[in-house]
Amino acid sequence: FSPGCSQPTLNMHPRNSSQAQPFLLAGLPGMAQFHHWVFLPFGLMYLLAVLGNGTILLVVRAHRQLHQPMYYFLLMLATTDLGLTLSTLPTVLRVFWLGAMEISFPACLIQMFCIHAFSFMESSVLLAMAFDRYVAICCPLRYSSILTSARVAQIGLGIICRCTLSLLPLICLLTWLPFCRSHVLSHPYCLHQDIIRLACTDATLNSLYGLTLVLVAILDFVLIALSYTMIFRTVQGIASREEQAKALNTCVSHFCAVLIFYIPLAGLSIMHRYGRNAAPISHAVMANVYLFVPPILNPILYTMKSKAICKVLMGLLCQRAAWPGHAQNC
């Protein structure tokens, strides 16, 4: 080209040029020919997660006897699980069913924000539920005065603000990274750990900020463990074994929800930071366990252990199954 010619396309900033290229999502390594069949179990998991959490939302909102702090927090948990499930659904459907691998940089950022925001919210909601159990068991006489409906709403709003404001800098930092290496991701959805490894400049600041958010989630877990320590100390002071079992039984669902959320989260974080030599399928399995297991199991756990929810559901099923005019016989 002659020096006098204007070529704006060649003067494009490399960062903008690299971000104009789409990212390529990936299915399960080594199973490309079976992607249509792989979508069947994924589709079943999505169906279970949406039906389970959707049922919790409808039941708690529709029945006034469930309008209590404990069930309001359960409503928040179901909302975050539903949001986490729907955040990955569009790209997983496109990759496994339609074979469409491309995703634009802005769309990838939006999906990454939604996945990590709802995940961060779930950690916050589990912490709030631990506080609810602590107050219910350690300060039962003050429970209704401490956890009023207004205060529960404030906690919910605080969770939304905490997670949104914490993740906005993560998005801003990513927009300044150039991606001149391979644009192939490791999963059928966008994760922060997966995106920054494709940057062709130093992404230490991004990694440190991501690590900070992981440490905040670990702090949530430490506070949950501290609340359970105080709960166990209080329960040990109850003279009746029957009352001890009754008190601990109210914590079983939440305790299981904590385990099925934080164990895969810890495994995924360790895998991304120290498992670079691990088999690609192991990364895929750990990420899918982290994203799919909690939304599927949480509604099952709380439906099985909550007599109030179980009673409402059984009543609804009986009304559906009974002939008109005979629902009272169920």
Short mmCIF file of C-alpha atoms in Angstrom, two decimals:
data_model
loop_
_atom_site.label_atom_id
_atom_site.label_comp_id
_atom_site.label_asym_id
_atom_site.label_seq_id
_atom_site.Cartn_x
_atom_site.Cartn_y
_atom_site.Cartn_z
CA PHE A 1 0.00 0.00 0.00
CA SER A 2 1.19 3.54 -0.66
CA PRO A 3 1.96 5.75 2.38
CA GLY A 4 -0.79 8.17 1.42
CA CYS A 5 -3.55 5.58 1.48
CA SER A 6 -5.77 5.44 4.52
CA GLN A 7 -6.35 1.91 5.78
CA PRO A 8 -8.46 2.18 8.98
CA THR A 9 -8.81 -1.56 9.24
CA LEU A 10 -5.07 -1.98 9.62
CA ASN A 11 -4.92 0.75 12.28
CA MET A 12 -7.46 -0.98 14.47
CA HIS A 13 -6.25 -1.41 18.02
CA PRO A 14 -5.18 -5.05 18.52
CA ARG A 15 -7.35 -5.33 21.61
CA ASN A 16 -10.47 -4.31 19.67
CA SER A 17 -9.50 -6.55 16.75
CA SER A 18 -9.06 -9.61 18.96
CA GLN A 19 -12.34 -9.02 20.74
CA ALA A 20 -14.17 -8.76 17.42
CA GLN A 21 -13.36 -12.40 16.79
CA PRO A 22 -15.84 -14.89 18.26
CA PHE A 23 -14.87 -17.40 20.91
CA LEU A 24 -15.36 -21.07 20.18
CA LEU A 25 -17.19 -23.10 22.80
CA ALA A 26 -16.33 -26.75 23.37
CA GLY A 27 -18.38 -29.82 24.19
CA LEU A 28 -17.07 -32.86 26.01
CA PRO A 29 -13.50 -33.70 24.88
CA GLY A 30 -13.30 -36.77 22.67
CA MET A 31 -17.08 -37.14 22.39
CA ALA A 32 -17.89 -34.80 19.49
CA GLN A 33 -19.64 -37.56 17.52
CA PHE A 34 -21.94 -38.28 20.46
CA HIS A 35 -22.98 -34.68 21.23
CA HIS A 36 -26.60 -35.25 20.18
CA TRP A 37 -26.81 -38.15 22.63
CA VAL A 38 -24.92 -36.26 25.33
CA PHE A 39 -27.57 -33.56 25.21
CA LEU A 40 -30.19 -36.05 26.45
CA PRO A 41 -28.77 -36.31 30.00
CA PHE A 42 -28.03 -32.58 29.94
CA GLY A 43 -31.60 -31.90 28.86
CA LEU A 44 -32.90 -34.12 31.67
CA MET A 45 -30.75 -32.26 34.20
CA TYR A 46 -32.07 -28.91 32.94
CA LEU A 47 -35.64 -30.20 33.14
CA LEU A 48 -35.18 -31.43 36.72
CA ALA A 49 -33.52 -28.20 37.81
CA VAL A 50 -36.16 -25.95 36.24
CA LEU A 51 -39.11 -28.04 37.47
CA GLY A 52 -37.68 -28.46 40.97
CA ASN A 53 -36.75 -24.83 41.58
CA GLY A 54 -39.80 -23.54 39.73
CA THR A 55 -42.01 -25.65 41.98
CA ILE A 56 -40.31 -24.27 45.10
CA LEU A 57 -40.88 -20.71 43.85
CA LEU A 58 -44.56 -21.29 43.07
CA VAL A 59 -45.32 -23.18 46.28
CA VAL A 60 -43.64 -20.68 48.62
CA ARG A 61 -45.14 -17.65 46.91
CA ALA A 62 -48.67 -19.09 46.65
CA HIS A 63 -49.16 -20.37 50.21
CA ARG A 64 -49.28 -17.91 53.06
CA GLN A 65 -48.33 -20.50 55.69
CA LEU A 66 -44.89 -20.59 54.05
CA HIS A 67 -44.40 -16.82 54.26
CA GLN A 68 -41.74 -17.12 56.96
CA PRO A 69 -38.04 -16.10 56.99
CA MET A 70 -36.80 -19.67 56.53
CA TYR A 71 -38.88 -20.11 53.37
CA TYR A 72 -38.06 -16.63 52.08
CA PHE A 73 -34.39 -17.66 52.13
CA LEU A 74 -35.34 -20.91 50.41
CA LEU A 75 -37.09 -18.77 47.78
CA MET A 76 -33.82 -16.87 47.25
CA LEU A 77 -31.88 -20.13 46.94
CA ALA A 78 -34.32 -21.48 44.35
CA THR A 79 -34.10 -18.20 42.41
CA THR A 80 -30.29 -18.31 42.29
CA ASP A 81 -30.33 -21.99 41.26
CA LEU A 82 -32.86 -21.25 38.52
CA GLY A 83 -30.80 -18.28 37.33
CA LEU A 84 -27.63 -20.38 37.30
CA THR A 85 -29.39 -23.08 35.29
CA LEU A 86 -30.85 -20.71 32.71
CA SER A 87 -27.51 -18.89 32.32
CA THR A 88 -25.89 -21.92 30.72
CA LEU A 89 -28.93 -23.31 28.87
CA PRO A 90 -28.67 -21.28 25.59
CA THR A 91 -25.06 -22.18 24.79
CA VAL A 92 -25.25 -25.78 26.00
CA LEU A 93 -28.30 -26.27 23.75
CA ARG A 94 -26.48 -24.69 20.78
CA VAL A 95 -23.29 -26.72 21.28
CA PHE A 96 -24.74 -30.17 21.91
CA TRP A 97 -27.92 -30.05 19.85
CA LEU A 98 -27.22 -27.61 17.01
CA GLY A 99 -23.43 -27.94 16.82
CA ALA A 100 -23.04 -24.13 16.87
CA MET A 101 -19.79 -23.37 18.67
CA GLU A 102 -19.29 -19.63 18.10
CA ILE A 103 -20.15 -16.98 20.68
CA SER A 104 -19.36 -13.28 20.42
CA PHE A 105 -17.17 -11.58 23.01
CA PRO A 106 -20.03 -9.41 24.44
CA ALA A 107 -22.35 -12.42 24.68
CA CYS A 108 -19.58 -14.41 26.37
CA LEU A 109 -19.06 -11.60 28.91
CA ILE A 110 -22.79 -11.45 29.67
CA GLN A 111 -23.00 -15.20 30.18
CA MET A 112 -19.86 -15.22 32.33
CA PHE A 113 -21.28 -12.40 34.47
CA CYS A 114 -24.58 -14.25 34.97
CA ILE A 115 -22.91 -17.56 35.86
CA HIS A 116 -20.51 -16.07 38.38
CA ALA A 117 -23.10 -13.62 39.77
CA PHE A 118 -25.65 -16.34 40.51
CA SER A 119 -22.91 -18.57 41.89
CA PHE A 120 -21.71 -15.77 44.18
CA MET A 121 -25.33 -15.11 45.17
CA GLU A 122 -25.77 -18.75 46.11
CA SER A 123 -22.79 -18.53 48.46
CA SER A 124 -24.32 -15.41 50.02
CA VAL A 125 -27.77 -16.99 50.34
CA LEU A 126 -26.29 -20.07 52.03
CA LEU A 127 -24.58 -17.75 54.52
CA ALA A 128 -27.88 -15.96 55.17
CA MET A 129 -29.61 -19.32 55.69
CA ALA A 130 -26.90 -20.31 58.18
CA PHE A 131 -27.63 -17.10 60.09
CA ASP A 132 -31.32 -17.99 60.02
CA ARG A 133 -30.61 -21.42 61.54
CA TYR A 134 -28.29 -19.87 64.13
CA VAL A 135 -30.95 -17.40 65.29
CA ALA A 136 -33.69 -20.06 65.26
CA ILE A 137 -31.70 -22.48 67.48
CA CYS A 138 -29.49 -20.20 69.59
CA CYS A 139 -31.91 -17.27 70.05
CA PRO A 140 -35.39 -18.77 69.51
CA LEU A 141 -37.23 -16.17 71.64
CA ARG A 142 -35.80 -13.33 69.55
CA TYR A 143 -36.22 -15.02 66.16
CA SER A 144 -39.37 -13.17 65.08
CA SER A 145 -37.98 -9.81 66.19
CA ILE A 146 -34.57 -10.27 64.54
CA LEU A 147 -35.66 -11.80 61.22
CA THR A 148 -38.64 -9.69 60.27
CA SER A 149 -39.94 -9.64 56.70
CA ALA A 150 -38.39 -6.20 56.18
CA ARG A 151 -35.00 -7.40 57.40
CA VAL A 152 -35.12 -10.47 55.17
CA ALA A 153 -35.88 -8.17 52.21
CA GLN A 154 -32.90 -5.99 53.19
CA ILE A 155 -30.67 -9.06 53.32
CA GLY A 156 -31.87 -10.10 49.86
CA LEU A 157 -31.21 -6.63 48.45
CA GLY A 158 -27.78 -6.60 50.11
CA ILE A 159 -26.94 -9.94 48.47
CA ILE A 160 -27.87 -8.61 45.02
CA CYS A 161 -25.82 -5.43 45.49
CA ARG A 162 -22.85 -7.33 46.93
CA CYS A 163 -22.65 -9.77 44.03
CA THR A 164 -23.35 -7.27 41.25
CA LEU A 165 -20.88 -4.64 42.44
CA SER A 166 -18.20 -7.25 43.15
CA LEU A 167 -18.36 -8.67 39.62
CA LEU A 168 -18.51 -5.42 37.63
CA PRO A 169 -14.72 -4.78 37.98
CA LEU A 170 -14.14 -8.32 36.70
CA ILE A 171 -16.00 -7.47 33.50
CA CYS A 172 -14.18 -4.16 33.11
CA LEU A 173 -10.77 -5.84 33.50
CA LEU A 174 -11.65 -8.43 30.86
CA THR A 175 -12.62 -5.79 28.29
CA TRP A 176 -9.04 -4.45 28.38
CA LEU A 177 -7.42 -7.81 27.61
CA PRO A 178 -6.31 -8.64 24.06
CA PHE A 179 -6.87 -12.21 22.90
CA CYS A 180 -4.36 -13.05 20.18
CA ARG A 181 -4.03 -16.74 21.00
CA SER A 182 -6.51 -19.51 20.33
CA HIS A 183 -10.12 -18.44 20.93
CA VAL A 184 -11.17 -21.99 21.86
CA LEU A 185 -12.73 -22.32 25.33
CA SER A 186 -12.86 -25.51 27.38
CA HIS A 187 -16.61 -25.65 28.12
CA PRO A 188 -19.95 -25.09 26.38
CA TYR A 189 -20.29 -21.87 28.42
CA CYS A 190 -18.02 -18.98 29.40
CA LEU A 191 -16.13 -19.01 32.71
CA HIS A 192 -13.69 -16.35 33.90
CA GLN A 193 -10.88 -18.84 34.56
CA ASP A 194 -11.29 -20.18 31.04
CA ILE A 195 -11.28 -16.77 29.33
CA ILE A 196 -8.21 -15.24 30.97
CA ARG A 197 -5.97 -18.17 30.01
CA LEU A 198 -6.47 -17.12 26.35
CA ALA A 199 -5.14 -13.58 26.90
CA CYS A 200 -1.88 -12.79 25.13
CA THR A 201 -0.76 -10.23 27.74
CA ASP A 202 -0.18 -10.48 31.46
CA ALA A 203 -3.51 -11.21 33.15
CA THR A 204 -2.15 -11.24 36.71
CA LEU A 205 -4.53 -8.48 37.85
CA ASN A 206 -7.51 -10.43 36.50
CA SER A 207 -6.32 -13.61 38.20
CA LEU A 208 -5.76 -11.81 41.52
CA TYR A 209 -9.20 -10.22 41.44
CA GLY A 210 -10.78 -13.57 40.59
CA LEU A 211 -8.84 -15.12 43.47
CA THR A 212 -10.15 -12.37 45.75
CA LEU A 213 -13.73 -13.33 44.91
CA VAL A 214 -12.91 -16.98 45.62
CA LEU A 215 -11.49 -15.93 49.00
CA VAL A 216 -14.72 -14.04 49.73
CA ALA A 217 -16.66 -17.25 49.01
CA ILE A 218 -14.26 -19.10 51.33
CA LEU A 219 -14.95 -16.47 54.00
CA ASP A 220 -18.67 -17.21 53.56
CA PHE A 221 -17.92 -20.87 54.17
CA VAL A 222 -15.85 -20.05 57.28
CA LEU A 223 -18.72 -17.97 58.68
CA ILE A 224 -21.16 -20.82 57.93
CA ALA A 225 -18.84 -23.26 59.75
CA LEU A 226 -18.64 -20.83 62.69
CA SER A 227 -22.43 -20.61 62.87
CA TYR A 228 -22.69 -24.41 62.94
CA THR A 229 -20.07 -24.57 65.68
CA MET A 230 -22.24 -22.31 67.84
CA ILE A 231 -25.36 -24.27 66.88
CA PHE A 232 -23.75 -27.57 67.96
CA ARG A 233 -22.64 -26.01 71.25
CA THR A 234 -26.19 -24.82 71.90
CA VAL A 235 -27.70 -28.18 70.98
CA GLN A 236 -25.30 -29.99 73.34
CA GLY A 237 -26.77 -27.93 76.18
CA ILE A 238 -30.27 -29.27 75.54
CA ALA A 239 -31.10 -31.98 78.04
CA SER A 240 -33.58 -33.95 75.94
CA ARG A 241 -32.13 -36.15 73.19
CA GLU A 242 -35.39 -35.86 71.31
CA GLU A 243 -35.17 -32.05 71.34
CA GLN A 244 -31.54 -32.23 70.24
CA ALA A 245 -32.47 -34.41 67.27
CA LYS A 246 -35.37 -32.11 66.42
CA ALA A 247 -33.12 -29.03 66.45
CA LEU A 248 -30.42 -30.64 64.32
CA ASN A 249 -32.98 -32.03 61.89
CA THR A 250 -33.90 -28.48 60.87
CA CYS A 251 -30.29 -27.97 59.70
CA VAL A 252 -29.83 -31.16 57.65
CA SER A 253 -31.04 -29.74 54.32
CA HIS A 254 -28.96 -26.59 54.64
CA PHE A 255 -25.86 -28.53 55.74
CA CYS A 256 -26.16 -30.79 52.67
CA ALA A 257 -26.73 -27.77 50.40
CA VAL A 258 -23.52 -26.21 51.75
CA LEU A 259 -21.53 -29.37 51.01
CA ILE A 260 -22.86 -29.88 47.47
CA PHE A 261 -22.09 -26.24 46.63
CA TYR A 262 -18.66 -25.67 48.19
CA ILE A 263 -17.02 -29.04 47.47
CA PRO A 264 -17.43 -28.76 43.66
CA LEU A 265 -16.50 -25.04 43.84
CA ALA A 266 -13.24 -25.90 45.63
CA GLY A 267 -12.55 -28.73 43.19
CA LEU A 268 -13.13 -26.51 40.15
CA SER A 269 -10.92 -23.70 41.51
CA ILE A 270 -8.09 -26.13 42.27
CA MET A 271 -8.47 -27.78 38.88
CA HIS A 272 -8.19 -24.48 36.99
CA ARG A 273 -5.19 -23.24 38.96
CA TYR A 274 -3.13 -26.38 39.48
CA GLY A 275 -4.57 -29.03 37.14
CA ARG A 276 -3.26 -27.82 33.80
CA ASN A 277 -1.76 -31.24 33.12
CA ALA A 278 -4.96 -33.06 34.03
CA ALA A 279 -7.05 -34.75 31.33
CA PRO A 280 -9.43 -32.26 29.58
CA ILE A 281 -12.41 -34.46 30.43
CA SER A 282 -11.69 -33.97 34.14
CA HIS A 283 -12.05 -30.18 33.75
CA ALA A 284 -15.35 -30.66 31.91
CA VAL A 285 -16.73 -33.09 34.49
CA MET A 286 -15.80 -30.86 37.44
CA ALA A 287 -17.34 -27.76 35.82
CA ASN A 288 -20.56 -29.60 35.02
CA VAL A 289 -20.82 -31.02 38.54
CA TYR A 290 -20.35 -27.52 39.95
CA LEU A 291 -23.04 -25.97 37.74
CA PHE A 292 -25.63 -28.75 37.58
CA VAL A 293 -25.58 -30.70 40.85
CA PRO A 294 -26.70 -27.96 43.32
CA PRO A 295 -29.71 -26.77 41.24
CA ILE A 296 -30.90 -30.36 40.88
CA LEU A 297 -30.35 -31.60 44.44
CA ASN A 298 -31.36 -28.52 46.45
CA PRO A 299 -35.11 -28.71 45.64
CA ILE A 300 -35.09 -32.46 46.32
CA LEU A 301 -33.34 -32.00 49.68
CA TYR A 302 -35.66 -29.25 50.89
CA THR A 303 -38.81 -30.95 49.63
CA MET A 304 -37.89 -34.20 51.41
CA LYS A 305 -36.85 -32.58 54.69
CA SER A 306 -39.42 -29.79 54.94
CA LYS A 307 -42.71 -31.15 56.23
CA ALA A 308 -44.52 -27.90 55.39
CA ILE A 309 -43.46 -27.93 51.72
CA CYS A 310 -44.06 -31.66 51.44
CA LYS A 311 -47.55 -31.25 52.92
CA VAL A 312 -48.42 -28.45 50.48
CA LEU A 313 -47.13 -30.44 47.51
CA MET A 314 -49.02 -33.56 48.55
CA GLY A 315 -52.16 -31.48 48.92
CA LEU A 316 -51.75 -30.07 45.43
CA LEU A 317 -51.10 -33.51 43.95
CA CYS A 318 -54.14 -34.94 45.70
CA GLN A 319 -56.35 -32.13 44.41
CA ARG A 320 -55.11 -32.79 40.88
CA ALA A 321 -55.54 -36.54 41.13
CA ALA A 322 -58.90 -36.59 42.91
CA TRP A 323 -62.21 -36.48 41.07
CA PRO A 324 -64.13 -33.19 41.30
CA GLY A 325 -65.87 -32.98 44.63
CA HIS A 326 -63.75 -35.72 46.22
CA ALA A 327 -60.48 -33.84 46.84
CA GLN A 328 -61.22 -33.80 50.57
CA ASN A 329 -60.96 -37.61 50.68
CA CYS A 330 -57.28 -37.57 49.64
#
